[in-house]
Amino acid sequence: MIMKTIDESINQLEELVNNAKTMPFANKSLIDAEKVKDIIEDMRKNLPEEIKRARYVDNEKDKIVAEANAKANDIINTAEERSKSLLQTTDARVKTLISENNITQEAIKEAKTIIAKAQNKANDIVNNAQNKSDDLKKVTNELILKNLMSSEQALMNGLESVRKTKSILSNASKKAD
């Protein structure tokens, strides 16, 4: 006999009751007692396994939450480090190009390209962090959601720094013209 889940057994019982023949004038149904006993036996066999799974999940919840929180923090920290490094690289490159007066127009063009790449990379970092965070949210509770929200703000601040750098470059570009 193939083991069934509790839900399958309940559905089978419900189907048995719904399809039972009724006795005329008695408002009673005839149900095959052997089938009912078999279904109850399946439920008894499966109930402990489902309880074990539920207990395991309950016992492991804190561990899962802690691991997910650690992974989320690692993702956020990596994204922040990449963002800072990218901003430093961009700032250094832009300053070098602007300082070379004989190629000012080329420097402005290159700076715009660097800014666009920096924005795209920063957006990729934010998107990747958000996607990974979304996956982790499925197995965590509101505590991790709050942590991710504050971490996301840190990423947005990094993106804001990229935007400020763009503004500085734009102002520098205007001064150079």
Tab-separated table of N, CA and C in Angstrom:
chain	number	residue	atom	x	y	z
A	1	MET	N	0.845	-1.185	0.000
A	1	MET	CA	0.000	0.000	0.000
A	1	MET	C	0.888	1.245	0.000
A	2	ILE	N	0.608	2.190	-0.875
A	2	ILE	CA	1.392	3.420	-0.987
A	2	ILE	C	0.958	4.392	0.104
A	3	MET	N	1.954	4.997	0.785
A	3	MET	CA	1.664	5.965	1.847
A	3	MET	C	1.123	7.250	1.218
A	4	LYS	N	0.122	7.804	1.843
A	4	LYS	CA	-0.475	9.043	1.364
A	4	LYS	C	-0.232	10.136	2.383
A	5	THR	N	-0.291	11.377	1.898
A	5	THR	CA	-0.184	12.478	2.848
A	5	THR	C	-1.514	12.614	3.595
A	6	ILE	N	-1.474	13.311	4.699
A	6	ILE	CA	-2.682	13.526	5.497
A	6	ILE	C	-3.748	14.226	4.650
A	7	ASP	N	-3.321	15.228	3.875
A	7	ASP	CA	-4.277	15.950	3.020
A	7	ASP	C	-4.940	15.017	2.019
A	8	GLU	N	-4.160	14.124	1.426
A	8	GLU	CA	-4.740	13.179	0.467
A	8	GLU	C	-5.758	12.271	1.157
A	9	SER	N	-5.429	11.821	2.355
A	9	SER	CA	-6.345	10.953	3.101
A	9	SER	C	-7.622	11.688	3.458
A	10	ILE	N	-7.503	12.937	3.883
A	10	ILE	CA	-8.690	13.740	4.211
A	10	ILE	C	-9.544	13.934	2.966
A	11	ASN	N	-8.898	14.244	1.846
A	11	ASN	CA	-9.644	14.405	0.584
A	11	ASN	C	-10.347	13.109	0.200
A	12	GLN	N	-9.686	11.969	0.409
A	12	GLN	CA	-10.284	10.678	0.092
A	12	GLN	C	-11.501	10.421	0.983
A	13	LEU	N	-11.391	10.736	2.279
A	13	LEU	CA	-12.531	10.591	3.190
A	13	LEU	C	-13.697	11.473	2.752
A	14	GLU	N	-13.354	12.722	2.408
A	14	GLU	CA	-14.395	13.654	1.986
A	14	GLU	C	-15.105	13.142	0.732
A	15	GLU	N	-14.330	12.625	-0.202
A	15	GLU	CA	-14.903	12.080	-1.441
A	15	GLU	C	-15.796	10.883	-1.137
A	16	LEU	N	-15.359	10.019	-0.203
A	16	LEU	CA	-16.132	8.846	0.184
A	16	LEU	C	-17.481	9.269	0.775
A	17	VAL	N	-17.461	10.299	1.633
A	17	VAL	CA	-18.700	10.789	2.242
A	17	VAL	C	-19.594	11.447	1.187
A	18	ASN	N	-19.001	12.270	0.326
A	18	ASN	CA	-19.780	12.967	-0.700
A	18	ASN	C	-20.424	12.005	-1.702
A	19	ASN	N	-19.766	10.894	-1.964
A	19	ASN	CA	-20.271	9.935	-2.947
A	19	ASN	C	-21.059	8.782	-2.310
A	20	ALA	N	-21.281	8.832	-1.014
A	20	ALA	CA	-21.991	7.750	-0.318
A	20	ALA	C	-23.450	7.711	-0.759
A	21	LYS	N	-23.966	6.497	-0.849
A	21	LYS	CA	-25.382	6.316	-1.186
A	21	LYS	C	-26.225	6.659	0.041
A	22	THR	N	-27.371	7.294	-0.191
A	22	THR	CA	-28.240	7.651	0.933
A	22	THR	C	-29.385	6.654	1.046
A	23	MET	N	-29.820	6.469	2.256
A	23	MET	CA	-30.950	5.575	2.500
A	23	MET	C	-32.226	6.392	2.347
A	24	PRO	N	-33.133	5.883	1.572
A	24	PRO	CA	-34.388	6.622	1.371
A	24	PRO	C	-35.141	6.830	2.704
A	25	PHE	N	-35.669	7.992	2.889
A	25	PHE	CA	-36.505	8.391	4.019
A	25	PHE	C	-35.774	8.390	5.368
A	26	ALA	N	-34.499	8.086	5.404
A	26	ALA	CA	-33.799	8.006	6.690
A	26	ALA	C	-32.773	9.119	6.856
A	27	ASN	N	-32.477	9.850	5.782
A	27	ASN	CA	-31.479	10.921	5.806
A	27	ASN	C	-30.148	10.412	6.371
A	28	LYS	N	-29.789	9.173	6.017
A	28	LYS	CA	-28.548	8.539	6.434
A	28	LYS	C	-27.790	8.110	5.185
A	29	SER	N	-26.443	7.986	5.343
A	29	SER	CA	-25.599	7.574	4.230
A	29	SER	C	-24.957	6.231	4.539
A	30	LEU	N	-24.730	5.459	3.471
A	30	LEU	CA	-24.037	4.183	3.605
A	30	LEU	C	-22.596	4.378	3.146
A	31	ILE	N	-21.647	4.075	4.048
A	31	ILE	CA	-20.231	4.248	3.734
A	31	ILE	C	-19.532	2.924	3.994
A	32	ASP	N	-18.613	2.578	3.098
A	32	ASP	CA	-17.840	1.349	3.232
A	32	ASP	C	-16.885	1.489	4.421
A	33	ALA	N	-17.170	0.768	5.500
A	33	ALA	CA	-16.388	0.875	6.734
A	33	ALA	C	-14.947	0.456	6.517
A	34	GLU	N	-14.680	-0.512	5.680
A	34	GLU	CA	-13.315	-0.970	5.430
A	34	GLU	C	-12.489	0.133	4.761
A	35	LYS	N	-13.104	0.829	3.818
A	35	LYS	CA	-12.386	1.937	3.167
A	35	LYS	C	-12.065	3.034	4.174
A	36	VAL	N	-13.016	3.336	5.043
A	36	VAL	CA	-12.794	4.361	6.071
A	36	VAL	C	-11.663	3.935	6.997
A	37	LYS	N	-11.670	2.652	7.407
A	37	LYS	CA	-10.604	2.149	8.281
A	37	LYS	C	-9.244	2.241	7.594
A	38	ASP	N	-9.195	1.902	6.299
A	38	ASP	CA	-7.926	1.998	5.554
A	38	ASP	C	-7.428	3.440	5.516
A	39	ILE	N	-8.312	4.366	5.280
A	39	ILE	CA	-7.931	5.778	5.214
A	39	ILE	C	-7.439	6.252	6.580
A	40	ILE	N	-8.133	5.868	7.632
A	40	ILE	CA	-7.712	6.249	8.992
A	40	ILE	C	-6.343	5.661	9.301
A	41	GLU	N	-6.111	4.418	8.884
A	41	GLU	CA	-4.800	3.789	9.103
A	41	GLU	C	-3.705	4.561	8.363
A	42	ASP	N	-3.980	4.983	7.105
A	42	ASP	CA	-3.018	5.813	6.351
A	42	ASP	C	-2.728	7.102	7.105
A	43	MET	N	-3.761	7.699	7.671
A	43	MET	CA	-3.574	8.952	8.397
A	43	MET	C	-2.710	8.729	9.637
A	44	ARG	N	-2.918	7.633	10.335
A	44	ARG	CA	-2.111	7.323	11.517
A	44	ARG	C	-0.641	7.122	11.138
A	45	LYS	N	-0.432	6.448	10.023
A	45	LYS	CA	0.947	6.193	9.597
A	45	LYS	C	1.651	7.476	9.182
A	46	ASN	N	0.925	8.383	8.555
A	46	ASN	CA	1.536	9.604	8.026
A	46	ASN	C	1.610	10.737	9.027
A	47	LEU	N	0.731	10.754	9.983
A	47	LEU	CA	0.698	11.860	10.929
A	47	LEU	C	2.016	12.037	11.668
A	48	PRO	N	2.619	10.990	12.190
A	48	PRO	CA	3.890	11.195	12.903
A	48	PRO	C	4.980	11.801	12.020
A	49	GLU	N	5.070	11.379	10.767
A	49	GLU	CA	6.103	11.924	9.880
A	49	GLU	C	5.884	13.418	9.654
A	50	GLU	N	4.650	13.819	9.462
A	50	GLU	CA	4.373	15.234	9.258
A	50	GLU	C	4.635	16.035	10.534
A	51	ILE	N	4.367	15.454	11.664
A	51	ILE	CA	4.671	16.127	12.928
A	51	ILE	C	6.179	16.257	13.090
A	52	LYS	N	6.937	15.188	12.732
A	52	LYS	CA	8.399	15.251	12.809
A	52	LYS	C	8.931	16.381	11.932
A	53	ARG	N	8.395	16.484	10.729
A	53	ARG	CA	8.841	17.565	9.835
A	53	ARG	C	8.527	18.930	10.422
A	54	ALA	N	7.352	19.074	10.986
A	54	ALA	CA	6.971	20.365	11.582
A	54	ALA	C	7.858	20.696	12.771
A	55	ARG	N	8.168	19.701	13.598
A	55	ARG	CA	9.052	19.934	14.742
A	55	ARG	C	10.450	20.300	14.280
A	56	TYR	N	10.919	19.621	13.240
A	56	TYR	CA	12.257	19.918	12.720
A	56	TYR	C	12.328	21.370	12.239
A	57	VAL	N	11.327	21.777	11.472
A	57	VAL	CA	11.305	23.156	10.966
A	57	VAL	C	11.243	24.137	12.126
A	58	ASP	N	10.416	23.824	13.126
A	58	ASP	CA	10.312	24.709	14.284
A	58	ASP	C	11.640	24.788	15.031
A	59	ASN	N	12.301	23.652	15.225
A	59	ASN	CA	13.583	23.636	15.934
A	59	ASN	C	14.686	24.325	15.145
A	60	GLU	N	14.648	24.229	13.849
A	60	GLU	CA	15.695	24.801	13.002
A	60	GLU	C	15.417	26.247	12.606
A	61	LYS	N	14.244	26.773	12.977
A	61	LYS	CA	13.844	28.121	12.564
A	61	LYS	C	14.880	29.166	12.940
A	62	ASP	N	15.325	29.151	14.184
A	62	ASP	CA	16.291	30.155	14.631
A	62	ASP	C	17.597	30.035	13.867
A	63	LYS	N	18.030	28.806	13.643
A	63	LYS	CA	19.261	28.587	12.886
A	63	LYS	C	19.108	29.102	11.455
A	64	ILE	N	17.968	28.790	10.830
A	64	ILE	CA	17.701	29.237	9.462
A	64	ILE	C	17.664	30.760	9.412
A	65	VAL	N	17.004	31.367	10.384
A	65	VAL	CA	16.910	32.827	10.436
A	65	VAL	C	18.298	33.433	10.611
A	66	ALA	N	19.097	32.847	11.504
A	66	ALA	CA	20.444	33.380	11.747
A	66	ALA	C	21.308	33.252	10.497
A	67	GLU	N	21.233	32.098	9.835
A	67	GLU	CA	22.014	31.905	8.609
A	67	GLU	C	21.566	32.877	7.513
A	68	ALA	N	20.267	33.032	7.370
A	68	ALA	CA	19.750	33.947	6.356
A	68	ALA	C	20.166	35.376	6.666
A	69	ASN	N	20.135	35.747	7.938
A	69	ASN	CA	20.539	37.085	8.350
A	69	ASN	C	22.020	37.305	8.046
A	70	ALA	N	22.838	36.297	8.349
A	70	ALA	CA	24.276	36.406	8.074
A	70	ALA	C	24.529	36.530	6.572
A	71	LYS	N	23.831	35.732	5.788
A	71	LYS	CA	23.989	35.812	4.329
A	71	LYS	C	23.554	37.180	3.817
A	72	ALA	N	22.454	37.675	4.337
A	72	ALA	CA	21.975	38.993	3.909
A	72	ALA	C	22.996	40.068	4.254
A	73	ASN	N	23.560	39.997	5.461
A	73	ASN	CA	24.574	40.980	5.854
A	73	ASN	C	25.811	40.869	4.980
A	74	ASP	N	26.211	39.641	4.649
A	74	ASP	CA	27.360	39.457	3.749
A	74	ASP	C	27.089	40.074	2.380
A	75	ILE	N	25.900	39.852	1.863
A	75	ILE	CA	25.540	40.407	0.554
A	75	ILE	C	25.571	41.928	0.604
A	76	ILE	N	24.992	42.487	1.642
A	76	ILE	CA	24.953	43.948	1.775
A	76	ILE	C	26.368	44.497	1.923
A	77	ASN	N	27.187	43.869	2.773
A	77	ASN	CA	28.564	44.335	2.965
A	77	ASN	C	29.357	44.269	1.666
A	78	THR	N	29.212	43.185	0.933
A	78	THR	CA	29.900	43.055	-0.350
A	78	THR	C	29.439	44.138	-1.322
A	79	ALA	N	28.149	44.369	-1.368
A	79	ALA	CA	27.617	45.403	-2.259
A	79	ALA	C	28.134	46.782	-1.870
A	80	GLU	N	28.192	47.061	-0.565
A	80	GLU	CA	28.706	48.356	-0.113
A	80	GLU	C	30.183	48.505	-0.457
A	81	GLU	N	30.958	47.438	-0.249
A	81	GLU	CA	32.381	47.495	-0.568
A	81	GLU	C	32.596	47.715	-2.064
A	82	ARG	N	31.845	47.010	-2.880
A	82	ARG	CA	31.963	47.178	-4.334
A	82	ARG	C	31.582	48.593	-4.748
A	83	SER	N	30.519	49.096	-4.140
A	83	SER	CA	30.068	50.444	-4.459
A	83	SER	C	31.124	51.475	-4.089
A	84	LYS	N	31.711	51.341	-2.886
A	84	LYS	CA	32.750	52.282	-2.451
A	84	LYS	C	33.972	52.197	-3.364
A	85	SER	N	34.378	50.989	-3.678
A	85	SER	CA	35.539	50.792	-4.544
A	85	SER	C	35.283	51.396	-5.918
A	86	LEU	N	34.099	51.165	-6.430
A	86	LEU	CA	33.727	51.705	-7.736
A	86	LEU	C	33.731	53.230	-7.715
A	87	LEU	N	33.218	53.811	-6.643
A	87	LEU	CA	33.207	55.265	-6.527
A	87	LEU	C	34.628	55.823	-6.440
A	88	GLN	N	35.484	55.157	-5.665
A	88	GLN	CA	36.868	55.609	-5.539
A	88	GLN	C	37.583	55.523	-6.891
A	89	THR	N	37.377	54.428	-7.583
A	89	THR	CA	37.995	54.259	-8.903
A	89	THR	C	37.485	55.319	-9.868
A	90	THR	N	36.193	55.558	-9.841
A	90	THR	CA	35.593	56.555	-10.724
A	90	THR	C	36.121	57.950	-10.385
A	91	ASP	N	36.142	58.296	-9.108
A	91	ASP	CA	36.644	59.615	-8.701
A	91	ASP	C	38.091	59.817	-9.144
A	92	ALA	N	38.911	58.812	-8.915
A	92	ALA	CA	40.328	58.924	-9.287
A	92	ALA	C	40.473	59.098	-10.797
A	93	ARG	N	39.734	58.329	-11.555
A	93	ARG	CA	39.815	58.404	-13.024
A	93	ARG	C	39.327	59.762	-13.530
A	94	VAL	N	38.245	60.245	-12.987
A	94	VAL	CA	37.690	61.532	-13.414
A	94	VAL	C	38.645	62.672	-13.078
A	95	LYS	N	39.224	62.655	-11.870
A	95	LYS	CA	40.161	63.708	-11.483
A	95	LYS	C	41.370	63.733	-12.413
A	96	THR	N	41.858	62.573	-12.788
A	96	THR	CA	42.997	62.492	-13.705
A	96	THR	C	42.647	63.091	-15.060
A	97	LEU	N	41.492	62.754	-15.568
A	97	LEU	CA	41.087	63.246	-16.882
A	97	LEU	C	40.852	64.757	-16.884
A	98	ILE	N	40.240	65.249	-15.819
A	98	ILE	CA	39.952	66.681	-15.741
A	98	ILE	C	41.240	67.487	-15.623
A	99	SER	N	42.232	66.934	-14.908
A	99	SER	CA	43.483	67.670	-14.703
A	99	SER	C	44.296	67.827	-15.991
A	100	GLU	N	44.037	67.067	-16.981
A	100	GLU	CA	44.758	67.170	-18.257
A	100	GLU	C	44.041	68.183	-19.152
A	101	ASN	N	44.490	69.443	-19.113
A	101	ASN	CA	43.806	70.540	-19.802
A	101	ASN	C	43.755	70.381	-21.316
A	102	ASN	N	44.752	69.785	-21.917
A	102	ASN	CA	44.775	69.700	-23.380
A	102	ASN	C	43.769	68.691	-23.932
A	103	ILE	N	43.181	67.848	-23.066
A	103	ILE	CA	42.181	66.893	-23.566
A	103	ILE	C	40.871	67.003	-22.778
A	104	THR	N	40.488	68.208	-22.466
A	104	THR	CA	39.316	68.443	-21.630
A	104	THR	C	38.044	67.825	-22.233
A	105	GLN	N	37.813	68.021	-23.514
A	105	GLN	CA	36.602	67.494	-24.132
A	105	GLN	C	36.572	65.965	-24.079
A	106	GLU	N	37.703	65.351	-24.334
A	106	GLU	CA	37.786	63.901	-24.272
A	106	GLU	C	37.572	63.411	-22.838
A	107	ALA	N	38.104	64.185	-21.884
A	107	ALA	CA	37.943	63.829	-20.471
A	107	ALA	C	36.471	63.856	-20.067
A	108	ILE	N	35.760	64.847	-20.534
A	108	ILE	CA	34.333	64.955	-20.200
A	108	ILE	C	33.567	63.774	-20.781
A	109	LYS	N	33.889	63.438	-22.007
A	109	LYS	CA	33.230	62.299	-22.663
A	109	LYS	C	33.536	61.002	-21.903
A	110	GLU	N	34.778	60.797	-21.555
A	110	GLU	CA	35.195	59.599	-20.818
A	110	GLU	C	34.535	59.563	-19.440
A	111	ALA	N	34.459	60.723	-18.790
A	111	ALA	CA	33.843	60.793	-17.465
A	111	ALA	C	32.371	60.376	-17.539
A	112	LYS	N	31.681	60.818	-18.571
A	112	LYS	CA	30.270	60.441	-18.732
A	112	LYS	C	30.142	58.928	-18.924
A	113	THR	N	31.053	58.367	-19.687
A	113	THR	CA	31.037	56.914	-19.892
A	113	THR	C	31.303	56.183	-18.586
A	114	ILE	N	32.284	56.666	-17.833
A	114	ILE	CA	32.619	56.045	-16.551
A	114	ILE	C	31.437	56.153	-15.590
A	115	ILE	N	30.799	57.313	-15.567
A	115	ILE	CA	29.648	57.503	-14.688
A	115	ILE	C	28.516	56.556	-15.069
A	116	ALA	N	28.270	56.427	-16.368
A	116	ALA	CA	27.205	55.526	-16.822
A	116	ALA	C	27.520	54.084	-16.423
A	117	LYS	N	28.786	53.690	-16.624
A	117	LYS	CA	29.176	52.332	-16.233
A	117	LYS	C	29.059	52.149	-14.725
A	118	ALA	N	29.493	53.181	-13.993
A	118	ALA	CA	29.415	53.113	-12.536
A	118	ALA	C	27.960	52.996	-12.086
A	119	GLN	N	27.082	53.765	-12.714
A	119	GLN	CA	25.670	53.694	-12.359
A	119	GLN	C	25.102	52.320	-12.688
A	120	ASN	N	25.463	51.784	-13.854
A	120	ASN	CA	24.986	50.454	-14.239
A	120	ASN	C	25.496	49.393	-13.277
A	121	LYS	N	26.797	49.483	-12.931
A	121	LYS	CA	27.342	48.498	-11.991
A	121	LYS	C	26.691	48.647	-10.625
A	122	ALA	N	26.511	49.883	-10.189
A	122	ALA	CA	25.862	50.096	-8.892
A	122	ALA	C	24.432	49.564	-8.921
A	123	ASN	N	23.733	49.803	-10.024
A	123	ASN	CA	22.369	49.277	-10.159
A	123	ASN	C	22.383	47.750	-10.169
A	124	ASP	N	23.353	47.152	-10.856
A	124	ASP	CA	23.475	45.691	-10.857
A	124	ASP	C	23.715	45.173	-9.447
A	125	ILE	N	24.594	45.846	-8.722
A	125	ILE	CA	24.891	45.426	-7.343
A	125	ILE	C	23.625	45.517	-6.498
A	126	VAL	N	22.912	46.636	-6.625
A	126	VAL	CA	21.677	46.808	-5.854
A	126	VAL	C	20.650	45.752	-6.263
A	127	ASN	N	20.491	45.535	-7.576
A	127	ASN	CA	19.521	44.541	-8.057
A	127	ASN	C	19.889	43.137	-7.589
A	128	ASN	N	21.164	42.780	-7.693
A	128	ASN	CA	21.594	41.457	-7.228
A	128	ASN	C	21.347	41.309	-5.733
A	129	ALA	N	21.677	42.356	-4.984
A	129	ALA	CA	21.449	42.301	-3.530
A	129	ALA	C	19.960	42.173	-3.233
A	130	GLN	N	19.135	42.908	-3.980
A	130	GLN	CA	17.698	42.841	-3.747
A	130	GLN	C	17.154	41.454	-4.109
A	131	ASN	N	17.622	40.886	-5.243
A	131	ASN	CA	17.158	39.552	-5.642
A	131	ASN	C	17.541	38.505	-4.611
A	132	LYS	N	18.782	38.554	-4.156
A	132	LYS	CA	19.219	37.593	-3.141
A	132	LYS	C	18.459	37.817	-1.846
A	133	SER	N	18.207	39.062	-1.510
A	133	SER	CA	17.449	39.368	-0.300
A	133	SER	C	16.031	38.820	-0.409
A	134	ASP	N	15.429	38.949	-1.598
A	134	ASP	CA	14.069	38.428	-1.796
A	134	ASP	C	14.030	36.918	-1.571
A	135	ASP	N	15.043	36.208	-2.068
A	135	ASP	CA	15.101	34.760	-1.853
A	135	ASP	C	15.195	34.436	-0.376
A	136	LEU	N	15.995	35.193	0.329
A	136	LEU	CA	16.182	34.933	1.752
A	136	LEU	C	14.932	35.276	2.553
A	137	LYS	N	14.170	36.255	2.113
A	137	LYS	CA	12.967	36.683	2.835
A	137	LYS	C	11.939	35.565	2.911
A	138	LYS	N	11.960	34.637	1.920
A	138	LYS	CA	10.982	33.567	1.900
A	138	LYS	C	11.138	32.629	3.087
A	139	VAL	N	12.341	32.521	3.636
A	139	VAL	CA	12.572	31.581	4.729
A	139	VAL	C	12.851	32.277	6.045
A	140	THR	N	12.635	33.572	6.102
A	140	THR	CA	12.890	34.316	7.335
A	140	THR	C	11.638	35.029	7.781
A	141	ASN	N	11.745	35.679	8.973
A	141	ASN	CA	10.603	36.408	9.513
A	141	ASN	C	10.821	37.903	9.408
A	142	GLU	N	9.974	38.697	10.043
A	142	GLU	CA	10.017	40.139	9.911
A	142	GLU	C	11.328	40.753	10.392
A	143	LEU	N	11.998	40.113	11.297
A	143	LEU	CA	13.272	40.639	11.807
A	143	LEU	C	14.279	40.774	10.678
A	144	ILE	N	14.409	39.757	9.853
A	144	ILE	CA	15.343	39.824	8.737
A	144	ILE	C	14.860	40.859	7.725
A	145	LEU	N	13.569	40.937	7.524
A	145	LEU	CA	13.034	41.929	6.589
A	145	LEU	C	13.445	43.327	7.021
A	146	LYS	N	13.356	43.619	8.330
A	146	LYS	CA	13.765	44.927	8.827
A	146	LYS	C	15.252	45.156	8.603
A	147	ASN	N	16.065	44.133	8.855
A	147	ASN	CA	17.513	44.255	8.636
A	147	ASN	C	17.831	44.516	7.169
A	148	LEU	N	17.139	43.811	6.283
A	148	LEU	CA	17.389	44.002	4.855
A	148	LEU	C	16.956	45.394	4.386
A	149	MET	N	15.878	45.876	4.976
A	149	MET	CA	15.401	47.204	4.586
A	149	MET	C	16.438	48.265	4.959
A	150	SER	N	17.014	48.143	6.158
A	150	SER	CA	18.021	49.122	6.563
A	150	SER	C	19.291	48.950	5.728
A	151	SER	N	19.609	47.722	5.380
A	151	SER	CA	20.779	47.481	4.527
A	151	SER	C	20.546	48.026	3.121
A	152	GLU	N	19.327	47.881	2.647
A	152	GLU	CA	18.999	48.414	1.330
A	152	GLU	C	19.173	49.934	1.318
A	153	GLN	N	18.840	50.579	2.451
A	153	GLN	CA	19.029	52.025	2.549
A	153	GLN	C	20.503	52.369	2.410
A	154	ALA	N	21.362	51.531	3.001
A	154	ALA	CA	22.806	51.767	2.891
A	154	ALA	C	23.234	51.686	1.424
A	155	LEU	N	22.681	50.735	0.711
A	155	LEU	CA	22.990	50.633	-0.723
A	155	LEU	C	22.483	51.870	-1.482
A	156	MET	N	21.323	52.309	-1.111
A	156	MET	CA	20.757	53.481	-1.771
A	156	MET	C	21.624	54.706	-1.483
A	157	ASN	N	22.178	54.784	-0.264
A	157	ASN	CA	23.095	55.875	0.060
A	157	ASN	C	24.332	55.785	-0.827
A	158	GLY	N	24.804	54.559	-1.070
A	158	GLY	CA	25.937	54.371	-1.981
A	158	GLY	C	25.583	54.842	-3.384
A	159	LEU	N	24.379	54.501	-3.826
A	159	LEU	CA	23.924	54.948	-5.134
A	159	LEU	C	23.805	56.468	-5.161
A	160	GLU	N	23.350	57.043	-4.055
A	160	GLU	CA	23.255	58.498	-3.956
A	160	GLU	C	24.636	59.118	-4.082
A	161	SER	N	25.640	58.439	-3.517
A	161	SER	CA	27.013	58.925	-3.649
A	161	SER	C	27.441	58.928	-5.114
A	162	VAL	N	27.036	57.907	-5.860
A	162	VAL	CA	27.336	57.861	-7.294
A	162	VAL	C	26.652	59.039	-7.995
A	163	ARG	N	25.427	59.306	-7.611
A	163	ARG	CA	24.697	60.424	-8.217
A	163	ARG	C	25.373	61.766	-7.875
A	164	LYS	N	25.851	61.889	-6.621
A	164	LYS	CA	26.547	63.118	-6.225
A	164	LYS	C	27.830	63.265	-7.038
A	165	THR	N	28.511	62.146	-7.249
A	165	THR	CA	29.726	62.178	-8.067
A	165	THR	C	29.397	62.640	-9.482
A	166	LYS	N	28.282	62.171	-10.007
A	166	LYS	CA	27.842	62.583	-11.339
A	166	LYS	C	27.589	64.093	-11.360
A	167	SER	N	26.951	64.581	-10.295
A	167	SER	CA	26.670	66.004	-10.208
A	167	SER	C	27.964	66.815	-10.157
A	168	ILE	N	28.922	66.305	-9.384
A	168	ILE	CA	30.227	66.989	-9.277
A	168	ILE	C	30.898	66.999	-10.648
A	169	LEU	N	30.841	65.877	-11.327
A	169	LEU	CA	31.449	65.784	-12.667
A	169	LEU	C	30.728	66.721	-13.656
A	170	SER	N	29.420	66.787	-13.517
A	170	SER	CA	28.657	67.659	-14.397
A	170	SER	C	29.038	69.118	-14.161
A	171	ASN	N	29.157	69.486	-12.891
A	171	ASN	CA	29.573	70.846	-12.568
A	171	ASN	C	30.986	71.110	-13.066
A	172	ALA	N	31.849	70.121	-12.893
A	172	ALA	CA	33.238	70.264	-13.363
A	172	ALA	C	33.275	70.380	-14.878
A	173	SER	N	32.381	69.646	-15.516
A	173	SER	CA	32.296	69.665	-16.974
A	173	SER	C	31.854	71.061	-17.443
A	174	LYS	N	30.897	71.611	-16.729
A	174	LYS	CA	30.410	72.939	-17.092
A	174	LYS	C	31.497	73.993	-16.906
A	175	LYS	N	32.273	73.839	-15.810
A	175	LYS	CA	33.360	74.778	-15.551
A	175	LYS	C	34.446	74.645	-16.612
A	176	ALA	N	34.669	73.398	-17.055
A	176	ALA	CA	35.713	73.138	-18.044
A	176	ALA	C	35.318	73.735	-19.396
A	177	ASP	N	34.019	73.810	-19.696
A	177	ASP	CA	33.575	74.395	-20.978
A	177	ASP	C	33.816	75.878	-20.952
